[in-house]
Amino acid sequence: MTLPTPEAHVRDVTEVVERRSAGESEFLQAVREVLDTLAPVLAEHPEFIEGGILERLVEPERQYIFRVPWTDDQNRVQVNRGIRVQFNSALGPYKGGLRFHPSVNLSVIKFLGFEQIFKNALTSQRIGGGKGGSDFDPTGKSDAEVMRFCQSFMTELVHHIGEHTDIPAGDIGVGAREIGFMFGQYRRITQRYEAGVLTGKGVGWGGAEVRTEATGYGAVFFAEEMLARASQGIEGYRAVVSGSGNVATYAIEKVEQLGGKAITASDSSGYIVDEAGIDLDLLKQVKGVERARISEYAERRPGSHYVAGGSVWDVPAELAFPCATQNELTGAHARTLISNGVRAVTEGANMPTTPDAVEAFQGAGVLFAPGKAANAGGVATSALEMSQNAARSRWDRDKSESRLHGIMRDVHEATYDASERYGKPGDYVLGANSAAFVRVAQAMLEQGVI
Ligand code: NDP
């Protein structure tokens, strides 16, 4: 059999995905971003071409789309759409969060599920990739409405998940409150206390210490490793951070613990600048406890100010952490950051940087860490939560954080080493994609054509 060249093979598979998933712009973006870097790996491993690995990898193993009916506080019936995509289980049970946001559709969930395969492979925790969610908008809903929605969502999802098959967790719009409501309904329907079926649980009933902080902390640990290679550190640097949810809050916390100064946070309405450094207690109170808008922070904190609309990327800093959502940092933003002297950009969110912005950073010699490596700390700690659940044990904070730190060092090393091996030392996009792809592809090859 004559094999196509790696470049031709990548082109052929990309064309199939473009035809089959026409209109799924986020998914196509994520697929192209990975496939475009894989030719050197395929040149080294022609058996991956022969084994049809790429063709299989871009097609989810299974996808569920379902109706989620619930009743609001005015007794009106509401209907949302629920989705779970089980993308790839070559390395272990499907693992990936649930996102509740009005922008959720099949393309968004497929892009996140596809990314999750590679991220999970990089953690070395033997977990496959999946993702799910709903176009339900928790903003402005009462706790009782959120509970009724979560119960209805789980009433269908229960048929598809389990501690050895598929283990969901949180993402945008899904935190400890939602995980609690969903776990309660799972337990009620199955009559089983299967703690390992969801991660991100309350620490009093099976959740892992430091899971809440893990994604943000992990991203800063990754940045620290990347900067150390370039003989720099977090200390003394200013950081611009977007978002003000789970990932952003704990990225800010770790930057401050390591001697840097985080000076911004944002939500979908605007951003705040606090040159003295973000007051974390106030941020957690406003966004976490009160679920209020970020503008509220500026009203209560002298010396800070709020900018409606706009973007945090206009604020000069050496470090940037996009931690809100996909495609929030564009080519124009990248050029502003570069001219303002940014040295490292670390993705806390999934695919927050557009392809032209990534190219601009890499062209300008700015260190750039893609989310599938840099934000892997969250899912890695979820896997540690699963281990603790299986062993019916509980680790303390120190042990949990030090395991997270160790995993992020390993992810950095594997990523950097792969960038060297495939000819572009310090290209973390190439490094993350290729290191992860080899692990998944090898497992798929060894498990036969399924
Ligand atoms: P949260 O729901 O806790 O916070 C999301 C934040 O981003 C909020 O401040 C929200 O503002 C803002 N945001 C959401 N959508 C938009 C938008 N369209 N434009 C501007 N701002 C927006 O989510 P997380 O912090 O958990 O997730 C943030 C990112 O990190 C996502 O990309 C997620 O996939 C990724 N991630 C999360 C992990 C986790 O462990 N939670 C793990 C790995 C990656 P507003 O309040 O106005 O909506």
JSON list of N, CA, C and O in Angstrom, two decimals, residues 245-270:
[
{"chain": "A", "resi": 245, "resn": "GLY", "atom": "N", "xyz": [-14.16, 34.26, 36.93]},
{"chain": "A", "resi": 245, "resn": "GLY", "atom": "CA", "xyz": [-14.77, 33.03, 37.44]},
{"chain": "A", "resi": 245, "resn": "GLY", "atom": "C", "xyz": [-13.74, 32.17, 38.13]},
{"chain": "A", "resi": 245, "resn": "GLY", "atom": "O", "xyz": [-12.74, 32.65, 38.66]},
{"chain": "A", "resi": 246, "resn": "ASN", "atom": "N", "xyz": [-13.98, 30.88, 38.08]},
{"chain": "A", "resi": 246, "resn": "ASN", "atom": "CA", "xyz": [-13.12, 29.93, 38.78]},
{"chain": "A", "resi": 246, "resn": "ASN", "atom": "C", "xyz": [-11.65, 30.03, 38.35]},
{"chain": "A", "resi": 246, "resn": "ASN", "atom": "O", "xyz": [-10.75, 30.20, 39.17]},
{"chain": "A", "resi": 247, "resn": "VAL", "atom": "N", "xyz": [-11.40, 29.95, 37.07]},
{"chain": "A", "resi": 247, "resn": "VAL", "atom": "CA", "xyz": [-10.01, 29.89, 36.59]},
{"chain": "A", "resi": 247, "resn": "VAL", "atom": "C", "xyz": [-9.29, 31.21, 36.85]},
{"chain": "A", "resi": 247, "resn": "VAL", "atom": "O", "xyz": [-8.17, 31.25, 37.38]},
{"chain": "A", "resi": 248, "resn": "ALA", "atom": "N", "xyz": [-9.94, 32.33, 36.49]},
{"chain": "A", "resi": 248, "resn": "ALA", "atom": "CA", "xyz": [-9.32, 33.64, 36.66]},
{"chain": "A", "resi": 248, "resn": "ALA", "atom": "C", "xyz": [-9.00, 33.92, 38.13]},
{"chain": "A", "resi": 248, "resn": "ALA", "atom": "O", "xyz": [-7.89, 34.38, 38.46]},
{"chain": "A", "resi": 249, "resn": "THR", "atom": "N", "xyz": [-9.95, 33.63, 39.00]},
{"chain": "A", "resi": 249, "resn": "THR", "atom": "CA", "xyz": [-9.76, 33.96, 40.42]},
{"chain": "A", "resi": 249, "resn": "THR", "atom": "C", "xyz": [-8.51, 33.29, 40.99]},
{"chain": "A", "resi": 249, "resn": "THR", "atom": "O", "xyz": [-7.71, 33.92, 41.68]},
{"chain": "A", "resi": 250, "resn": "TYR", "atom": "N", "xyz": [-8.35, 32.00, 40.65]},
{"chain": "A", "resi": 250, "resn": "TYR", "atom": "CA", "xyz": [-7.22, 31.30, 41.27]},
{"chain": "A", "resi": 250, "resn": "TYR", "atom": "C", "xyz": [-5.91, 31.47, 40.50]},
{"chain": "A", "resi": 250, "resn": "TYR", "atom": "O", "xyz": [-4.84, 31.27, 41.06]},
{"chain": "A", "resi": 251, "resn": "ALA", "atom": "N", "xyz": [-6.00, 31.93, 39.25]},
{"chain": "A", "resi": 251, "resn": "ALA", "atom": "CA", "xyz": [-4.77, 32.35, 38.56]},
{"chain": "A", "resi": 251, "resn": "ALA", "atom": "C", "xyz": [-4.26, 33.62, 39.25]},
{"chain": "A", "resi": 251, "resn": "ALA", "atom": "O", "xyz": [-3.07, 33.76, 39.54]},
{"chain": "A", "resi": 252, "resn": "ILE", "atom": "N", "xyz": [-5.18, 34.53, 39.53]},
{"chain": "A", "resi": 252, "resn": "ILE", "atom": "CA", "xyz": [-4.81, 35.77, 40.22]},
{"chain": "A", "resi": 252, "resn": "ILE", "atom": "C", "xyz": [-4.18, 35.45, 41.58]},
{"chain": "A", "resi": 252, "resn": "ILE", "atom": "O", "xyz": [-3.14, 35.99, 41.96]},
{"chain": "A", "resi": 253, "resn": "GLU", "atom": "N", "xyz": [-4.82, 34.54, 42.31]},
{"chain": "A", "resi": 253, "resn": "GLU", "atom": "CA", "xyz": [-4.32, 34.19, 43.65]},
{"chain": "A", "resi": 253, "resn": "GLU", "atom": "C", "xyz": [-2.89, 33.66, 43.58]},
{"chain": "A", "resi": 253, "resn": "GLU", "atom": "O", "xyz": [-2.02, 34.06, 44.35]},
{"chain": "A", "resi": 254, "resn": "LYS", "atom": "N", "xyz": [-2.63, 32.75, 42.62]},
{"chain": "A", "resi": 254, "resn": "LYS", "atom": "CA", "xyz": [-1.29, 32.15, 42.55]},
{"chain": "A", "resi": 254, "resn": "LYS", "atom": "C", "xyz": [-0.25, 33.17, 42.06]},
{"chain": "A", "resi": 254, "resn": "LYS", "atom": "O", "xyz": [0.88, 33.19, 42.56]},
{"chain": "A", "resi": 255, "resn": "VAL", "atom": "N", "xyz": [-0.62, 34.03, 41.12]},
{"chain": "A", "resi": 255, "resn": "VAL", "atom": "CA", "xyz": [0.31, 35.08, 40.67]},
{"chain": "A", "resi": 255, "resn": "VAL", "atom": "C", "xyz": [0.74, 35.90, 41.89]},
{"chain": "A", "resi": 255, "resn": "VAL", "atom": "O", "xyz": [1.93, 36.18, 42.09]},
{"chain": "A", "resi": 256, "resn": "GLU", "atom": "N", "xyz": [-0.23, 36.26, 42.72]},
{"chain": "A", "resi": 256, "resn": "GLU", "atom": "CA", "xyz": [0.08, 37.11, 43.88]},
{"chain": "A", "resi": 256, "resn": "GLU", "atom": "C", "xyz": [0.93, 36.33, 44.89]},
{"chain": "A", "resi": 256, "resn": "GLU", "atom": "O", "xyz": [1.88, 36.87, 45.46]},
{"chain": "A", "resi": 257, "resn": "GLN", "atom": "N", "xyz": [0.63, 35.04, 45.09]},
{"chain": "A", "resi": 257, "resn": "GLN", "atom": "CA", "xyz": [1.44, 34.23, 46.02]},
{"chain": "A", "resi": 257, "resn": "GLN", "atom": "C", "xyz": [2.88, 34.11, 45.55]},
{"chain": "A", "resi": 257, "resn": "GLN", "atom": "O", "xyz": [3.80, 33.97, 46.35]},
{"chain": "A", "resi": 258, "resn": "LEU", "atom": "N", "xyz": [3.09, 34.15, 44.23]},
{"chain": "A", "resi": 258, "resn": "LEU", "atom": "CA", "xyz": [4.45, 33.99, 43.71]},
{"chain": "A", "resi": 258, "resn": "LEU", "atom": "C", "xyz": [5.15, 35.33, 43.49]},
{"chain": "A", "resi": 258, "resn": "LEU", "atom": "O", "xyz": [6.21, 35.40, 42.86]},
{"chain": "A", "resi": 259, "resn": "GLY", "atom": "N", "xyz": [4.56, 36.40, 44.02]},
{"chain": "A", "resi": 259, "resn": "GLY", "atom": "CA", "xyz": [5.26, 37.69, 44.01]},
{"chain": "A", "resi": 259, "resn": "GLY", "atom": "C", "xyz": [4.98, 38.55, 42.80]},
{"chain": "A", "resi": 259, "resn": "GLY", "atom": "O", "xyz": [5.61, 39.61, 42.62]},
{"chain": "A", "resi": 260, "resn": "GLY", "atom": "N", "xyz": [4.04, 38.14, 41.94]},
{"chain": "A", "resi": 260, "resn": "GLY", "atom": "CA", "xyz": [3.65, 39.00, 40.82]},
{"chain": "A", "resi": 260, "resn": "GLY", "atom": "C", "xyz": [2.49, 39.88, 41.24]},
{"chain": "A", "resi": 260, "resn": "GLY", "atom": "O", "xyz": [2.00, 39.79, 42.37]},
{"chain": "A", "resi": 261, "resn": "LYS", "atom": "N", "xyz": [2.06, 40.74, 40.31]},
{"chain": "A", "resi": 261, "resn": "LYS", "atom": "CA", "xyz": [0.92, 41.60, 40.64]},
{"chain": "A", "resi": 261, "resn": "LYS", "atom": "C", "xyz": [-0.13, 41.49, 39.54]},
{"chain": "A", "resi": 261, "resn": "LYS", "atom": "O", "xyz": [0.10, 41.92, 38.40]},
{"chain": "A", "resi": 262, "resn": "ALA", "atom": "N", "xyz": [-1.27, 40.88, 39.88]},
{"chain": "A", "resi": 262, "resn": "ALA", "atom": "CA", "xyz": [-2.38, 40.78, 38.92]},
{"chain": "A", "resi": 262, "resn": "ALA", "atom": "C", "xyz": [-3.21, 42.05, 39.03]},
{"chain": "A", "resi": 262, "resn": "ALA", "atom": "O", "xyz": [-3.62, 42.44, 40.13]},
{"chain": "A", "resi": 263, "resn": "ILE", "atom": "N", "xyz": [-3.44, 42.72, 37.90]},
{"chain": "A", "resi": 263, "resn": "ILE", "atom": "CA", "xyz": [-4.05, 44.05, 37.97]},
{"chain": "A", "resi": 263, "resn": "ILE", "atom": "C", "xyz": [-5.40, 44.16, 37.25]},
{"chain": "A", "resi": 263, "resn": "ILE", "atom": "O", "xyz": [-6.00, 45.23, 37.27]},
{"chain": "A", "resi": 264, "resn": "THR", "atom": "N", "xyz": [-5.87, 43.08, 36.63]},
{"chain": "A", "resi": 264, "resn": "THR", "atom": "CA", "xyz": [-7.18, 43.17, 35.97]},
{"chain": "A", "resi": 264, "resn": "THR", "atom": "C", "xyz": [-8.03, 41.92, 36.22]},
{"chain": "A", "resi": 264, "resn": "THR", "atom": "O", "xyz": [-7.51, 40.86, 36.57]},
{"chain": "A", "resi": 265, "resn": "ALA", "atom": "N", "xyz": [-9.32, 42.09, 36.01]},
{"chain": "A", "resi": 265, "resn": "ALA", "atom": "CA", "xyz": [-10.28, 40.96, 35.95]},
{"chain": "A", "resi": 265, "resn": "ALA", "atom": "C", "xyz": [-11.43, 41.47, 35.10]},
{"chain": "A", "resi": 265, "resn": "ALA", "atom": "O", "xyz": [-11.59, 42.69, 34.93]},
{"chain": "A", "resi": 266, "resn": "SER", "atom": "N", "xyz": [-12.22, 40.55, 34.53]},
{"chain": "A", "resi": 266, "resn": "SER", "atom": "CA", "xyz": [-13.30, 41.01, 33.64]},
{"chain": "A", "resi": 266, "resn": "SER", "atom": "C", "xyz": [-14.50, 40.08, 33.72]},
{"chain": "A", "resi": 266, "resn": "SER", "atom": "O", "xyz": [-14.41, 38.98, 34.28]},
{"chain": "A", "resi": 267, "resn": "ASP", "atom": "N", "xyz": [-15.62, 40.54, 33.16]},
{"chain": "A", "resi": 267, "resn": "ASP", "atom": "CA", "xyz": [-16.72, 39.62, 32.87]},
{"chain": "A", "resi": 267, "resn": "ASP", "atom": "C", "xyz": [-17.26, 40.00, 31.50]},
{"chain": "A", "resi": 267, "resn": "ASP", "atom": "O", "xyz": [-16.61, 40.79, 30.79]},
{"chain": "A", "resi": 268, "resn": "SER", "atom": "N", "xyz": [-18.41, 39.44, 31.11]},
{"chain": "A", "resi": 268, "resn": "SER", "atom": "CA", "xyz": [-18.84, 39.70, 29.75]},
{"chain": "A", "resi": 268, "resn": "SER", "atom": "C", "xyz": [-19.35, 41.13, 29.54]},
{"chain": "A", "resi": 268, "resn": "SER", "atom": "O", "xyz": [-19.64, 41.51, 28.41]},
{"chain": "A", "resi": 269, "resn": "SER", "atom": "N", "xyz": [-19.40, 41.94, 30.60]},
{"chain": "A", "resi": 269, "resn": "SER", "atom": "CA", "xyz": [-19.84, 43.33, 30.44]},
{"chain": "A", "resi": 269, "resn": "SER", "atom": "C", "xyz": [-18.67, 44.32, 30.37]},
{"chain": "A", "resi": 269, "resn": "SER", "atom": "O", "xyz": [-18.80, 45.39, 29.77]},
{"chain": "A", "resi": 270, "resn": "GLY", "atom": "N", "xyz": [-17.54, 44.01, 31.00]},
{"chain": "A", "resi": 270, "resn": "GLY", "atom": "CA", "xyz": [-16.44, 44.97, 31.02]},
{"chain": "A", "resi": 270, "resn": "GLY", "atom": "C", "xyz": [-15.31, 44.48, 31.92]},
{"chain": "A", "resi": 270, "resn": "GLY", "atom": "O", "xyz": [-15.29, 43.30, 32.29]}
]
